[in-house]
Coordinates of C-alpha atoms in Angstrom, one line a residue:
M1 CA 80.5 89.0 135.9
T2 CA 82.8 86.4 134.4
S3 CA 86.4 86.9 135.2
P4 CA 89.0 87.2 132.4
A5 CA 90.5 83.9 133.7
D6 CA 87.2 82.2 132.9
F7 CA 87.7 82.7 129.1
Q8 CA 91.4 82.9 128.3
S9 CA 91.7 79.4 126.6
P10 CA 91.0 78.9 122.9
L11 CA 87.4 78.2 122.0
A12 CA 86.4 75.2 120.0
D13 CA 83.5 73.2 118.6
S14 CA 80.9 75.6 119.9
P15 CA 77.8 75.3 117.8
A16 CA 77.0 79.0 118.2
L17 CA 80.6 80.0 117.4
A18 CA 80.8 77.7 114.6
S19 CA 77.7 79.4 112.9
G20 CA 80.0 82.5 112.3
A21 CA 77.6 85.3 111.1
E22 CA 74.5 83.6 112.7
E23 CA 75.7 84.5 116.2
N24 CA 73.4 86.7 117.9
S25 CA 73.6 89.2 120.8
A26 CA 71.4 87.1 122.9
W27 CA 74.0 84.3 122.8
L28 CA 76.9 86.7 123.5
Q29 CA 74.9 88.3 126.3
G30 CA 74.8 84.8 127.9
L31 CA 78.6 84.8 128.3
G32 CA 78.2 87.3 131.2
A33 CA 80.6 90.0 129.8
E34 CA 79.8 93.7 129.5
L35 CA 81.2 93.7 125.9
A36 CA 81.5 90.6 123.7
F37 CA 81.8 90.3 119.8
T38 CA 83.1 88.3 117.2
Q39 CA 85.2 89.7 114.3
D40 CA 87.5 88.5 111.4
A41 CA 91.2 89.5 111.0
A42 CA 90.1 92.3 108.6
G43 CA 88.0 94.2 111.2
V44 CA 84.6 93.2 110.2
Y45 CA 82.1 92.5 112.9
L46 CA 80.3 89.1 112.8
S47 CA 78.1 89.6 115.9
F48 CA 78.0 92.2 118.5
Y49 CA 76.7 92.7 122.0
W50 CA 77.4 95.5 124.6
H51 CA 75.1 96.0 127.6
S52 CA 75.5 99.8 127.5
A53 CA 74.9 100.1 123.5
G54 CA 71.4 101.5 124.0
R55 CA 72.4 104.4 126.1
Y56 CA 74.4 105.7 123.2
G57 CA 71.9 104.9 120.5
L58 CA 73.9 101.9 119.3
L59 CA 72.1 98.7 118.0
P60 CA 73.6 95.4 117.3
A61 CA 72.0 95.4 113.9
Q62 CA 74.1 98.7 113.1
V63 CA 77.3 97.1 113.9
T64 CA 77.1 93.5 112.7
G65 CA 78.6 93.1 109.3
Q66 CA 80.3 96.6 109.3
L67 CA 83.9 97.5 109.3
M68 CA 85.3 98.5 112.6
R69 CA 86.5 101.9 111.1
D70 CA 82.9 102.7 110.2
T71 CA 81.2 102.4 113.4
F72 CA 81.9 101.6 117.1
G73 CA 85.6 100.6 116.9
P74 CA 89.2 100.9 118.1
V75 CA 90.8 104.4 117.9
A76 CA 93.8 103.2 116.2
L77 CA 92.7 100.5 114.1
T78 CA 96.0 99.3 112.5
P79 CA 97.8 98.5 115.7
Y80 CA 94.6 96.7 117.1
L81 CA 94.2 94.5 114.0
E82 CA 98.0 93.7 114.3
R83 CA 97.2 92.2 117.8
V84 CA 94.2 90.3 116.5
G85 CA 96.3 89.0 113.7
R86 CA 98.9 87.8 116.2
V87 CA 96.2 85.9 118.2
V88 CA 94.9 84.3 115.0
E89 CA 98.4 83.2 114.0
S90 CA 99.7 82.0 117.5
L91 CA 96.3 80.7 118.6
I92 CA 97.1 82.1 122.2
P93 CA 94.7 84.5 123.7
E94 CA 95.9 87.9 124.7
R95 CA 94.6 90.5 127.2
F96 CA 95.3 94.2 127.0
S97 CA 93.5 97.5 127.4
Y98 CA 92.4 99.5 124.4
P99 CA 90.5 102.7 123.5
F100 CA 87.3 102.5 121.5
R101 CA 85.4 105.3 119.9
F102 CA 81.8 106.0 118.8
R103 CA 80.9 109.2 117.4
E104 CA 82.3 111.8 119.9
Q105 CA 82.6 109.3 122.8
Y106 CA 85.7 107.4 123.9
F107 CA 85.8 104.2 125.9
L108 CA 88.7 102.5 127.5
F109 CA 88.2 98.7 127.8
D110 CA 89.9 95.8 129.3
L111 CA 89.8 93.1 126.6
V112 CA 90.7 89.6 126.2
V113 CA 91.0 88.4 122.5
S114 CA 90.6 84.7 122.0
P115 CA 90.8 82.7 118.7
I116 CA 87.7 80.7 117.7
M117 CA 88.9 77.2 116.8
A118 CA 87.1 75.6 113.7
V119 CA 87.3 71.9 112.8
D120 CA 89.4 71.1 109.7
S121 CA 90.0 74.6 108.7
E122 CA 92.4 77.4 109.7
V123 CA 91.5 80.1 112.3
K124 CA 90.0 83.2 110.8
T125 CA 87.9 84.7 113.5
V126 CA 88.2 85.8 117.2
L127 CA 86.0 86.4 120.1
V128 CA 86.6 89.6 122.0
M129 CA 85.2 90.0 125.6
G130 CA 85.9 93.0 127.8
R131 CA 84.9 95.5 130.6
L132 CA 84.7 99.3 130.7
L133 CA 87.4 100.2 133.1
P134 CA 85.9 101.7 136.2
N135 CA 87.2 105.3 135.9
E136 CA 86.0 105.5 132.4
R137 CA 82.6 104.1 133.3
S138 CA 81.9 106.8 135.7
K139 CA 83.2 109.5 133.5
N140 CA 81.0 108.4 130.7
L141 CA 77.9 107.8 132.8
E142 CA 78.3 111.2 134.2
K143 CA 78.6 112.8 130.5
N144 CA 75.7 111.0 129.2
A145 CA 73.1 111.3 132.3
P146 CA 70.9 114.2 131.1
A147 CA 69.6 114.7 134.8
Q148 CA 73.0 115.7 135.7
E149 CA 73.8 118.0 132.8
D150 CA 74.1 121.2 134.8
S151 CA 76.5 124.1 134.1
T152 CA 79.3 122.6 136.2
V153 CA 79.3 119.4 134.4
L154 CA 79.2 121.1 130.9
A155 CA 82.0 123.4 132.0
S156 CA 84.2 120.5 132.9
S157 CA 83.3 118.2 130.0
L158 CA 86.3 119.4 128.0
D159 CA 88.6 118.7 130.8
L160 CA 87.3 115.2 131.3
H161 CA 87.6 114.7 127.5
Q162 CA 91.2 115.8 127.5
K163 CA 92.0 113.7 130.6
L164 CA 90.4 110.6 128.9
L165 CA 92.5 111.1 125.7
S166 CA 95.6 111.5 127.9
K167 CA 94.9 108.2 129.6
I168 CA 94.1 106.5 126.3
V169 CA 97.4 107.6 125.0
G170 CA 99.1 106.3 128.1
I171 CA 97.4 102.9 128.1
I172 CA 98.2 102.5 124.3
R173 CA 101.9 103.1 125.2
R174 CA 101.9 100.5 127.8
T175 CA 99.8 97.7 126.2
L176 CA 101.0 98.0 122.6
P177 CA 104.4 97.8 121.3
P178 CA 106.3 101.1 121.5
S179 CA 105.2 103.6 118.9
S180 CA 108.8 104.1 117.6
E181 CA 109.2 100.4 117.2
L182 CA 105.6 100.0 115.6
Y183 CA 106.2 102.9 113.2
Q184 CA 109.8 101.8 112.6
K185 CA 108.4 98.5 111.2
L186 CA 105.9 100.3 109.0
L187 CA 108.6 102.7 107.8
S188 CA 111.0 100.1 106.9
K189 CA 108.2 98.1 105.0
I190 CA 107.2 101.1 103.0
A191 CA 110.9 102.1 102.4
H192 CA 111.8 98.7 101.2
N193 CA 108.8 98.7 98.7
I194 CA 109.7 102.2 97.3
R195 CA 113.5 101.2 97.0
R196 CA 112.7 98.3 94.9
T197 CA 111.8 100.4 91.9
L198 CA 112.9 103.6 89.9
D199 CA 109.4 104.0 88.5
L200 CA 108.3 107.5 89.7
T201 CA 104.5 106.4 89.5
T202 CA 105.1 103.3 91.4
I203 CA 107.0 104.9 94.2
C204 CA 104.3 107.6 94.6
Q205 CA 101.4 105.0 94.6
Q206 CA 103.2 102.8 97.2
T207 CA 103.8 105.7 99.3
V208 CA 100.1 106.9 99.5
N209 CA 98.9 103.3 99.9
G210 CA 101.3 102.3 102.7
L211 CA 101.0 105.6 104.6
G212 CA 97.2 105.8 104.2
Q213 CA 96.7 102.3 105.5
A214 CA 99.2 102.6 108.2
L215 CA 97.7 105.8 109.8
N216 CA 94.2 104.8 108.8
V217 CA 93.4 108.1 107.4
S218 CA 90.4 109.1 104.8
R219 CA 92.8 110.2 102.1
C220 CA 96.5 110.5 101.4
I221 CA 97.8 112.3 98.4
I222 CA 101.2 113.1 97.0
C223 CA 102.1 115.9 94.7
L224 CA 105.4 116.5 92.7
Y225 CA 107.0 120.0 93.3
K226 CA 109.1 122.1 91.2
S227 CA 110.2 125.6 92.2
S228 CA 109.5 127.1 88.9
T229 CA 105.8 126.2 89.0
P230 CA 103.1 128.0 91.3
A231 CA 101.0 124.8 91.6
V232 CA 101.6 121.1 92.4
P233 CA 99.7 118.3 90.7
V234 CA 98.3 115.4 92.6
V235 CA 100.0 112.3 91.0
A236 CA 99.0 109.6 93.3
E237 CA 96.2 109.1 96.0
F238 CA 94.8 106.6 98.6
C239 CA 91.3 107.5 99.2
Q240 CA 88.6 105.6 101.2
E241 CA 84.9 105.7 100.5
P242 CA 82.8 107.8 100.2
Y243 CA 85.2 110.7 100.1
C244 CA 85.9 112.5 96.7
E245 CA 89.1 111.8 94.8
M246 CA 91.7 114.5 94.1
L247 CA 94.0 112.8 91.7
G248 CA 94.9 114.9 88.8
L249 CA 94.0 118.0 90.5
E250 CA 96.6 120.8 90.9
L251 CA 96.8 122.6 94.2
S252 CA 98.0 126.2 94.3
V253 CA 101.1 126.7 96.4
V254 CA 100.7 130.5 96.5
D255 CA 97.2 130.5 98.0
D256 CA 97.8 127.6 100.6
A257 CA 99.7 128.8 103.5
Y258 CA 100.1 125.1 104.9
L259 CA 101.8 124.0 101.6
Q260 CA 104.0 127.1 101.8
Q261 CA 105.1 126.5 105.4
A262 CA 105.9 122.7 104.8
L263 CA 107.9 123.7 101.7
T264 CA 109.8 126.4 103.3
T265 CA 110.6 124.7 106.7
L266 CA 110.9 121.0 105.5
E267 CA 109.0 120.2 108.7
P268 CA 105.6 118.5 108.8
V269 CA 102.6 120.8 109.5
A270 CA 99.8 119.4 111.5
I271 CA 96.2 120.9 111.5
E272 CA 94.0 119.4 114.0
K273 CA 90.9 121.4 113.1
M274 CA 90.5 122.6 109.5
P275 CA 88.2 125.3 108.3
V276 CA 85.2 124.1 106.0
N277 CA 86.5 123.2 102.6
A278 CA 85.5 121.6 99.5
F279 CA 87.3 118.2 100.0
G280 CA 86.0 117.5 103.5
Q281 CA 89.2 117.3 105.4
Q282 CA 88.8 118.1 109.2
S283 CA 92.3 117.3 110.2
M284 CA 95.4 117.3 108.0
I285 CA 99.2 116.8 108.0
V286 CA 101.3 118.4 105.3
A287 CA 105.0 117.2 104.9
A288 CA 107.4 118.2 102.2
T289 CA 109.5 115.4 100.6
F290 CA 113.1 116.6 99.9
Y291 CA 116.6 115.6 98.8
Q292 CA 119.7 117.6 99.8
D293 CA 117.4 120.2 101.5
R294 CA 115.6 120.9 98.4
P295 CA 111.9 120.1 98.2
N296 CA 110.7 117.9 95.4
G297 CA 107.2 116.9 96.5
V298 CA 104.4 117.2 99.0
I299 CA 102.5 114.5 101.1
C300 CA 99.0 115.4 102.5
L301 CA 97.1 113.2 104.9
H302 CA 93.5 114.1 105.4
Q303 CA 91.1 112.9 108.1
C304 CA 87.6 113.6 106.8
D305 CA 85.2 111.7 109.3
R306 CA 86.4 113.5 112.4
T307 CA 88.9 115.9 114.0
R308 CA 92.1 114.1 114.8
P309 CA 94.8 115.2 117.3
W310 CA 98.2 114.0 115.6
S311 CA 100.6 112.3 118.0
A312 CA 104.3 113.1 118.2
A313 CA 104.9 109.4 117.0
E314 CA 102.8 109.9 113.9
M315 CA 104.5 113.1 113.0
E316 CA 107.9 111.7 113.4
F317 CA 106.8 108.8 111.3
V318 CA 105.6 111.0 108.4
Q319 CA 108.7 113.1 108.8
E320 CA 111.0 110.0 108.4
L321 CA 109.0 108.6 105.5
A322 CA 109.0 112.1 103.7
D323 CA 112.7 112.1 103.9
Q324 CA 113.0 108.5 102.4
V325 CA 110.3 109.4 99.6
G326 CA 112.2 112.5 98.8
T327 CA 115.3 110.6 98.1
A328 CA 113.5 108.0 96.1
I329 CA 111.7 110.7 94.1
A330 CA 115.1 112.5 93.4
H331 CA 116.6 109.2 92.2
A332 CA 113.7 108.1 90.0
T333 CA 113.6 111.6 88.4
L334 CA 117.4 111.5 87.7
Y335 CA 116.8 108.1 86.2
Q336 CA 114.0 109.5 84.0
E337 CA 116.2 112.4 82.9
L338 CA 119.1 109.9 82.1
E339 CA 116.8 107.6 80.2
E340 CA 115.3 110.5 78.2
A341 CA 118.8 111.8 77.4
R342 CA 119.8 108.3 76.4
K343 CA 117.0 108.1 74.0
Q344 CA 117.6 111.4 72.6
A345 CA 121.3 110.4 72.2
E346 CA 120.2 107.3 70.4
E347 CA 117.9 109.2 68.1
A348 CA 120.5 111.8 67.3
S349 CA 123.0 108.9 66.6
R350 CA 120.5 107.3 64.4
L351 CA 119.7 110.5 62.5
K352 CA 123.4 111.4 62.1
S353 CA 124.1 107.9 60.7
E354 CA 121.3 108.3 58.3
F355 CA 122.4 111.8 57.4
L356 CA 126.0 110.5 56.8
A357 CA 124.7 107.8 54.6
N358 CA 122.8 110.3 52.4
T359 CA 125.6 112.9 52.5
S360 CA 128.1 110.4 51.4
H361 CA 125.9 109.6 48.6
E362 CA 125.5 113.3 47.6
L363 CA 129.4 113.7 47.8
R364 CA 130.3 110.6 45.7
T365 CA 127.7 111.5 42.9
P366 CA 129.3 114.8 41.8
L367 CA 132.7 113.5 42.5
N368 CA 132.2 110.5 40.2
G369 CA 130.7 112.8 37.6
M370 CA 133.8 115.1 37.7
I371 CA 136.3 112.2 37.6
G372 CA 134.1 110.5 34.7
F373 CA 134.1 113.6 32.3
L374 CA 137.6 114.4 33.0
R375 CA 138.7 110.9 32.4
L376 CA 136.9 111.0 29.0
I377 CA 138.8 114.1 28.0
M378 CA 142.2 112.5 29.1
D379 CA 141.4 109.2 27.1
G380 CA 140.7 111.4 24.1
M381 CA 137.1 110.3 23.8
A382 CA 135.9 113.7 22.8
D383 CA 135.1 113.7 19.1
D384 CA 135.4 117.3 18.6
P385 CA 136.2 120.6 20.6
E386 CA 132.4 121.2 21.2
E387 CA 131.8 117.8 22.8
Q388 CA 135.1 118.4 24.9
Q389 CA 133.7 121.6 26.0
E390 CA 130.3 120.0 26.9
F391 CA 132.5 117.4 29.1
L392 CA 134.2 120.2 30.8
K393 CA 131.0 122.1 31.6
E394 CA 129.4 119.0 33.0
A395 CA 132.5 118.4 35.2
H396 CA 132.3 122.1 36.3
N397 CA 128.6 121.7 37.2
S398 CA 129.4 118.6 39.4
A399 CA 132.3 120.5 41.1
I400 CA 129.7 123.3 42.0
H401 CA 127.3 120.8 43.2
L402 CA 129.9 119.2 45.5
L403 CA 131.0 122.7 46.8
N404 CA 127.4 123.3 47.8
V405 CA 127.1 120.1 49.6
I406 CA 130.3 120.8 51.4
N407 CA 129.2 124.3 52.2
D408 CA 126.0 122.9 53.7
V409 CA 127.8 120.6 55.9
L410 CA 130.2 123.2 57.1
D411 CA 127.5 125.8 57.7
I412 CA 125.5 123.4 59.9
A413 CA 128.7 122.3 62.0
K414 CA 129.4 126.1 62.5
I415 CA 125.8 126.7 63.5
E416 CA 125.8 123.6 65.8
A417 CA 129.0 124.7 67.4
G418 CA 127.6 128.3 67.8
K419 CA 130.4 129.8 65.6
M420 CA 128.3 131.3 62.7
Q421 CA 129.0 135.0 62.8
L422 CA 127.0 137.4 60.6
D423 CA 127.8 140.9 59.5
L424 CA 124.5 142.8 59.1
G425 CA 123.7 145.8 57.2
P426 CA 121.3 147.4 54.6
V427 CA 120.4 145.0 51.8
K428 CA 118.4 146.0 48.6
L429 CA 115.4 143.5 48.6
D430 CA 115.1 143.9 44.7
E431 CA 118.7 142.9 44.0
L432 CA 118.0 139.6 46.1
L433 CA 114.8 138.9 44.1
S434 CA 116.5 139.6 40.9
A435 CA 119.6 137.2 41.7
V436 CA 117.3 134.6 42.7
E437 CA 115.1 135.0 39.4
D438 CA 118.4 134.8 37.3
L439 CA 120.0 131.9 39.2
S440 CA 116.8 129.7 39.2
G441 CA 115.6 130.3 35.6
A442 CA 117.5 127.3 34.2
Q443 CA 116.1 124.9 36.7
V444 CA 112.5 126.3 36.1
Q445 CA 112.9 126.0 32.3
Q446 CA 114.3 122.4 32.6
K447 CA 111.1 121.3 34.3
N448 CA 108.8 123.3 32.3
L449 CA 107.4 125.2 35.4
Y450 CA 106.2 128.7 35.8
F451 CA 108.2 131.1 38.0
Q452 CA 106.8 134.4 39.4
V453 CA 108.4 136.9 41.5
Q454 CA 105.9 139.5 43.2
R455 CA 107.4 142.6 44.6
P456 CA 105.8 145.1 47.1
A457 CA 104.2 148.2 45.6
T458 CA 106.4 151.0 46.8
C459 CA 107.8 154.4 45.4
D460 CA 111.3 153.7 46.4
E461 CA 113.7 151.1 47.2
I462 CA 113.0 148.5 50.1
L463 CA 116.2 148.0 52.3
V464 CA 116.2 145.2 54.6
F465 CA 118.6 144.7 57.5
G466 CA 120.6 141.5 57.1
N467 CA 123.5 139.8 55.4
Y468 CA 123.3 139.7 51.6
Q469 CA 125.2 136.3 51.1
R470 CA 123.1 134.6 53.7
L471 CA 119.8 136.0 52.7
L472 CA 120.5 134.8 49.0
Q473 CA 121.6 131.4 50.4
V474 CA 118.2 131.2 52.2
L475 CA 116.2 132.2 49.2
L476 CA 118.1 129.8 46.9
N477 CA 117.7 127.1 49.4
L478 CA 113.9 127.6 49.5
V479 CA 113.3 128.2 45.8
G480 CA 115.6 125.3 45.0
N481 CA 113.5 122.9 47.2
A482 CA 110.3 124.4 45.8
I483 CA 111.4 123.7 42.3
K484 CA 112.9 120.2 43.1
F485 CA 109.6 118.8 44.7
T486 CA 107.1 120.4 42.0
H487 CA 106.6 118.7 38.8
E488 CA 103.5 120.4 37.6
G489 CA 102.5 124.1 37.9
G490 CA 105.2 126.3 39.3
V491 CA 106.7 128.6 42.1
T492 CA 105.7 131.9 43.3
V493 CA 108.0 134.3 45.4
S494 CA 106.5 137.3 47.0
A495 CA 107.3 139.8 49.4
E496 CA 105.2 142.1 51.7
V497 CA 106.1 145.0 54.0
I498 CA 104.7 145.1 57.4
V499 CA 105.2 148.4 59.1
Q500 CA 105.2 148.0 62.9
K501 CA 108.2 148.8 65.1
V502 CA 110.3 146.0 66.4
I503 CA 113.5 145.8 68.4
I504 CA 116.1 143.5 66.7
H505 CA 119.6 143.0 68.4
N506 CA 118.9 146.1 70.7
Q507 CA 118.1 148.3 67.7
E508 CA 114.7 149.8 66.8
L509 CA 113.7 149.2 63.3
P510 CA 110.5 150.3 61.4
G511 CA 109.1 146.8 60.6
M512 CA 109.6 143.5 58.8
V513 CA 109.4 142.1 55.3
L514 CA 107.6 139.0 55.0
V515 CA 109.0 136.8 52.1
R516 CA 106.7 133.7 50.8
V517 CA 107.9 130.9 48.5
A518 CA 104.9 128.9 47.5
D519 CA 104.9 125.8 45.2
T520 CA 102.4 123.5 43.8
G521 CA 104.5 120.4 44.5
I522 CA 104.1 117.1 46.5
G523 CA 103.6 118.8 49.8
V524 CA 104.3 117.1 53.3
S525 CA 101.9 115.2 55.5
L526 CA 100.8 117.0 58.7
D527 CA 102.4 114.4 61.1
K528 CA 105.8 114.9 59.6
Q529 CA 106.0 118.6 59.4
D530 CA 107.6 118.9 62.9
R531 CA 110.8 117.3 61.6
L532 CA 111.4 119.6 58.8
F533 CA 113.7 122.1 60.7
Q534 CA 115.7 119.4 62.7
S535 CA 119.3 119.2 62.0
F536 CA 120.3 115.8 60.7
S537 CA 116.5 114.9 60.4
Q538 CA 114.8 114.2 57.1
V539 CA 111.1 113.8 56.7
D540 CA 111.7 110.7 54.4
S541 CA 115.1 109.6 53.8
S542 CA 113.9 107.4 50.7
R543 CA 112.4 110.6 49.3
T544 CA 115.7 112.4 49.9
R545 CA 117.7 109.6 48.0
Q546 CA 115.0 110.0 45.1
Y547 CA 115.3 113.8 44.8
G548 CA 118.9 114.2 46.1
G549 CA 120.3 116.8 48.7
T550 CA 121.5 116.6 52.2
G551 CA 118.1 117.4 53.9
L552 CA 119.7 120.3 55.6
G553 CA 118.5 123.2 53.5
L554 CA 115.5 124.1 55.9
A555 CA 117.4 123.6 59.1
I556 CA 120.3 126.0 57.9
S557 CA 117.9 128.6 56.5
Q558 CA 115.9 128.7 59.8
R559 CA 119.1 129.2 61.7
L560 CA 120.4 131.9 59.5
V561 CA 117.1 133.6 59.5
E562 CA 116.9 133.6 63.3
A563 CA 120.5 135.0 63.6
M564 CA 119.3 137.9 61.6
G565 CA 116.2 138.5 63.9
G566 CA 113.5 136.7 61.8
V567 CA 111.5 133.5 61.7
V568 CA 110.7 130.8 59.3
N569 CA 107.4 129.0 59.1
F570 CA 106.3 126.1 56.9
Y571 CA 102.7 125.6 55.8
S572 CA 101.2 122.4 53.9
M573 CA 97.8 121.1 54.0
G574 CA 99.1 117.6 53.3
E575 CA 100.8 115.3 50.6
G576 CA 100.1 116.4 47.1
L577 CA 98.7 119.9 48.2
G578 CA 101.7 122.0 47.7
S579 CA 103.8 123.9 50.3
T580 CA 104.6 127.5 51.4
V581 CA 107.6 128.6 53.4
T582 CA 107.7 131.9 54.9
F583 CA 110.5 134.0 56.5
T584 CA 110.8 137.5 57.8
V585 CA 113.8 139.9 57.8
P586 CA 113.8 143.4 59.5
L587 CA 113.5 146.5 57.6
F588 CA 116.2 148.8 57.6
Q589 CA 114.1 152.0 56.8
E590 CA 110.4 152.3 56.0
P591 CA 109.6 152.8 52.3
V592 CA 106.9 154.9 50.8
M593 CA 104.1 152.7 49.8
I594 CA 102.1 153.2 46.6
S595 CA 98.7 151.8 48.0
T596 CA 97.5 150.8 51.5
P597 CA 98.1 147.2 52.4
S598 CA 95.3 144.8 51.3
L599 CA 93.0 143.1 54.1
E600 CA 95.0 139.8 53.4
T601 CA 98.1 141.2 55.1
I602 CA 99.4 138.7 57.6
D603 CA 100.3 140.0 61.0
I604 CA 103.9 139.1 61.5
F605 CA 103.5 138.7 65.3
D606 CA 100.8 136.0 64.8
E607 CA 103.3 134.2 62.7
I608 CA 106.1 134.6 65.1

């Protein structure tokens, strides 16, 4: 056999070598080595010869053109390719021992890797020549000789396998850079990438890509974890073909003992042999990412093509990386929360500025009216006592409007500060409806609209549990809005008793009263309805200027009704299709109904 000293110089200008992929096993066989092949820096075989290949059912045609990880190849591919890359870059051959694997067989070779020099182009390929180390030759021959497979050999095959693996680990440690140094380089590279960004998606994707490639696993996923949720979503994935993807799935923490163990102990969990499962992993590492001893994610590494014993160096590498990633996730999450808070603050500031602009207009208008009418009287511009009385009436109306605007602002300020206190007690529903009918009559007549009030059919009075002044304020707000935004048709106010026991403010009450205020007005488009109940938010500020008002009516009404144990809902099929606002208020006592409720009765709990 040719000694290693015979082929430790760089190769150049060989026709066979220059032909790249056209090299064949016959030419390689002529080199006199037990094992000879050419490959590129990415780990693709360009040609292949091994004199013992036939014994293991391995044909050169099955190897040539394939990635090393998919066929006969190094046990740890990434460190091996780093050595090949160093040869390509330095143009200096290197000799070292390295374990290879094919199916369930392991082979320890003494290798010499030499760069293939090409004319007028950079080196991209290497020639690898080697021999099976003597001890490993005898063991593999013994394991694969059918005539010797008696019970003694079979019984000792596991021991031989374990000894071989132990020797492989020892050889790797002696011939490659120390694992701590190798993994520290990988850790520094991945950590550097994830520290350069505060984007959570980028951090997760760079983590799985770097970790999956470094350890040459079939799949690497990362899930974000919150203690309040029973499942963790897969937010980033590195997956090699042909294995199925898991991105977007949710993994149950409750049903997975390995996830629970990793999240509880904050230590990596290594499983060398997995039970049969839907995603094909045969071996797995689960490591929790954490910050200040609080888990915030889970990293899972899957080996699907074989069972894989995880080394202590690999476990330490995964643990250190999980620590780094946990810190990065915490910082990115905090940044996202701060960014969202900033956007919300800017939006609130914009809405309040818009609200102040509209409110200042609403304050100035009645104030200017008061000043104007009083100035006319003071300057003696009234022709007679009747005209003077009319000026005073207009000034009074402007003052009442100004007071209502100021009350709205004060109410919402109290509500926002949590200082709104209500004294609750029995209130006669009929008195409320009558008061609304009387106070709204003038507005309805001015716009030539119809106004209907439909009372429940009962034999006695209906008493609700609430605050009279605040319930009247709510009804006047809702009816006032309905009249303001209705030009044709009219407004209908109806009430319905729903007998079903409820607990309000730790007190059992017999049911609820559902009050509807329906109009045939301009309506609200579907995409803007969610803004109706927001403080300082108006569906359309230009419309608010056109119709007047602060835009706080619905927000104040909602808070007041909720404080009394009810709920407010808004319905509109769209612009020009009218609107219906409903609110509920608890019954103080159950009334005697004249007739059974119709089939159209609304279930209050559906609305709630």
